[in-house]
Amino acid sequence: MIITIDGPAAAGKGTLASKLALKYNLTYFDTGMVYRAVGLDVVLQGKDPNDEQSALSVAQKLTFPRIMELSKHQDFRSAVGGDAASKVSAIPSVRAALLQMQRDFALNPQFSDGRKASGVVYDGRDAGTVICPQADVKVFITASSEVRAMRRFKEFQQKGLTITYDEVLAQTRERDERDASRSSAPMKPADDAVIIDTSDMSIDEVYKKVCDIIESHKKILEK
Ligand code: DC
């Protein structure tokens, strides 16, 4: 089974996708990590993430072990990593270079310890539209920019990062704008995705709603 969870930053995709993966015994693929790895690698080389040649040369050599290595860096999940990821992800040639590794994962899904999995929960922006248009269940989750900025702000505070709410809100809006307006695979719901606005919902409510969607899908398959 393939499930895609797409949507803007801090909509709650990661928490939802990992809970679903656990419940249905599927592996979880956070595709944002692919772009964060490229963006951070470019920044660590002292180059500009808007520079196509620098980003493309990193993207063409990217491997899963390299992503895991970079994910341990302090800036991988920080605003620096997020901003660099958003910039490299707007470059069409970079997206093209990273597409196959994301698609191939569904052909031979594995857990992080190497065990074979029966399917994948993708978390991203274009999982349902570009990476896996054949997915069984597609969900697009969103929330107002204020609610998402507040969630990110609290995460940053817990990690001890010094940043104000207004700065996080400005970054959230800037990233939304870039993700939605890029020419290649702009962030948008697939035509057959269920759209859920989580602004006034708890994570448990969202989780329950998506589980119901998956269960109805399974019933249709069994008929
Ligand atoms: O989900 P995230 O915050 O880790 O994503 C980081 C950036 O990567 C985000 O600004 C958009 C980009 N991204 C993308 O363009 N396509 C994906 N499938 C996943 C992430």
PDB file of C-alpha atoms in Angstrom, residues 2-6 13-14 17-18 20-21 26-35 37 62-64 67-68 76-77 98-112 117 119-127 131-132:
ATOM      1  CA  ILE A   2       1.237   3.507  -0.820  1.00  0.00           C
ATOM      2  CA  ILE A   3      -0.059   6.535   1.090  1.00  0.00           C
ATOM      3  CA  THR A   4       0.983  10.099   0.261  1.00  0.00           C
ATOM      4  CA  ILE A   5       0.734  12.936   2.772  1.00  0.00           C
ATOM      5  CA  ASP A   6       1.464  16.275   1.110  1.00  0.00           C
ATOM      6  CA  LYS A  13       2.642  15.820   8.000  1.00  0.00           C
ATOM      7  CA  GLY A  14       5.594  14.218   9.773  1.00  0.00           C
ATOM      8  CA  ALA A  17       2.836  10.025   8.451  1.00  0.00           C
ATOM      9  CA  SER A  18       4.947   8.298  11.136  1.00  0.00           C
ATOM     10  CA  LEU A  20       0.234   5.859  10.014  1.00  0.00           C
ATOM     11  CA  ALA A  21       3.409   3.983   9.081  1.00  0.00           C
ATOM     12  CA  LEU A  26       4.645   0.519   6.406  1.00  0.00           C
ATOM     13  CA  THR A  27       7.950   2.322   6.032  1.00  0.00           C
ATOM     14  CA  TYR A  28       8.076   6.116   6.194  1.00  0.00           C
ATOM     15  CA  PHE A  29       9.796   8.309   3.616  1.00  0.00           C
ATOM     16  CA  ASP A  30      10.217  11.975   4.585  1.00  0.00           C
ATOM     17  CA  THR A  31      11.022  13.419   1.134  1.00  0.00           C
ATOM     18  CA  GLY A  32      11.809  16.838   2.650  1.00  0.00           C
ATOM     19  CA  MET A  33      15.021  15.195   3.926  1.00  0.00           C
ATOM     20  CA  VAL A  34      16.208  14.780   0.341  1.00  0.00           C
ATOM     21  CA  TYR A  35      15.945  18.536  -0.299  1.00  0.00           C
ATOM     22  CA  ALA A  37      20.345  17.239   2.485  1.00  0.00           C
ATOM     23  CA  LEU A  62      23.183  12.221  -3.420  1.00  0.00           C
ATOM     24  CA  THR A  63      22.772   8.805  -1.761  1.00  0.00           C
ATOM     25  CA  PHE A  64      20.629   7.600   1.173  1.00  0.00           C
ATOM     26  CA  ILE A  67      21.254  11.966   3.626  1.00  0.00           C
ATOM     27  CA  MET A  68      21.480  10.084   6.939  1.00  0.00           C
ATOM     28  CA  PHE A  76      19.498  20.019   9.123  1.00  0.00           C
ATOM     29  CA  ARG A  77      16.178  20.828  10.848  1.00  0.00           C
ATOM     30  CA  LEU A  98      16.174  13.707  -7.255  1.00  0.00           C
ATOM     31  CA  LEU A  99      12.969  12.241  -8.655  1.00  0.00           C
ATOM     32  CA  GLN A 100      14.106   8.720  -9.512  1.00  0.00           C
ATOM     33  CA  MET A 101      15.508   7.889  -6.062  1.00  0.00           C
ATOM     34  CA  GLN A 102      12.192   8.975  -4.507  1.00  0.00           C
ATOM     35  CA  ARG A 103      10.142   6.950  -7.010  1.00  0.00           C
ATOM     36  CA  ASP A 104      12.338   3.856  -6.778  1.00  0.00           C
ATOM     37  CA  PHE A 105      11.784   3.678  -3.035  1.00  0.00           C
ATOM     38  CA  ALA A 106       8.196   2.539  -3.649  1.00  0.00           C
ATOM     39  CA  LEU A 107       9.414  -0.339  -5.843  1.00  0.00           C
ATOM     40  CA  ASN A 108      11.508  -1.888  -3.085  1.00  0.00           C
ATOM     41  CA  PRO A 109      10.360  -0.343   0.213  1.00  0.00           C
ATOM     42  CA  GLN A 110      12.545  -1.043   3.238  1.00  0.00           C
ATOM     43  CA  PHE A 111      12.579  -0.114   6.911  1.00  0.00           C
ATOM     44  CA  SER A 112      15.650   1.735   8.214  1.00  0.00           C
ATOM     45  CA  ALA A 117       8.237  -3.391   3.942  1.00  0.00           C
ATOM     46  CA  GLY A 119       4.491  -0.293   1.369  1.00  0.00           C
ATOM     47  CA  VAL A 120       5.361   3.315   2.072  1.00  0.00           C
ATOM     48  CA  VAL A 121       3.907   6.445   3.628  1.00  0.00           C
ATOM     49  CA  TYR A 122       5.405   9.383   1.716  1.00  0.00           C
ATOM     50  CA  ASP A 123       5.579  12.793   3.363  1.00  0.00           C
ATOM     51  CA  GLY A 124       6.214  15.709   1.011  1.00  0.00           C
ATOM     52  CA  ARG A 125       4.925  18.358  -1.346  1.00  0.00           C
ATOM     53  CA  ASP A 126       4.570  16.476  -4.637  1.00  0.00           C
ATOM     54  CA  ALA A 127       4.284  12.842  -3.506  1.00  0.00           C
ATOM     55  CA  ILE A 131       6.439  10.916  -7.187  1.00  0.00           C
ATOM     56  CA  CYS A 132       3.591   8.430  -6.796  1.00  0.00           C
TER      57      CYS A 132
END
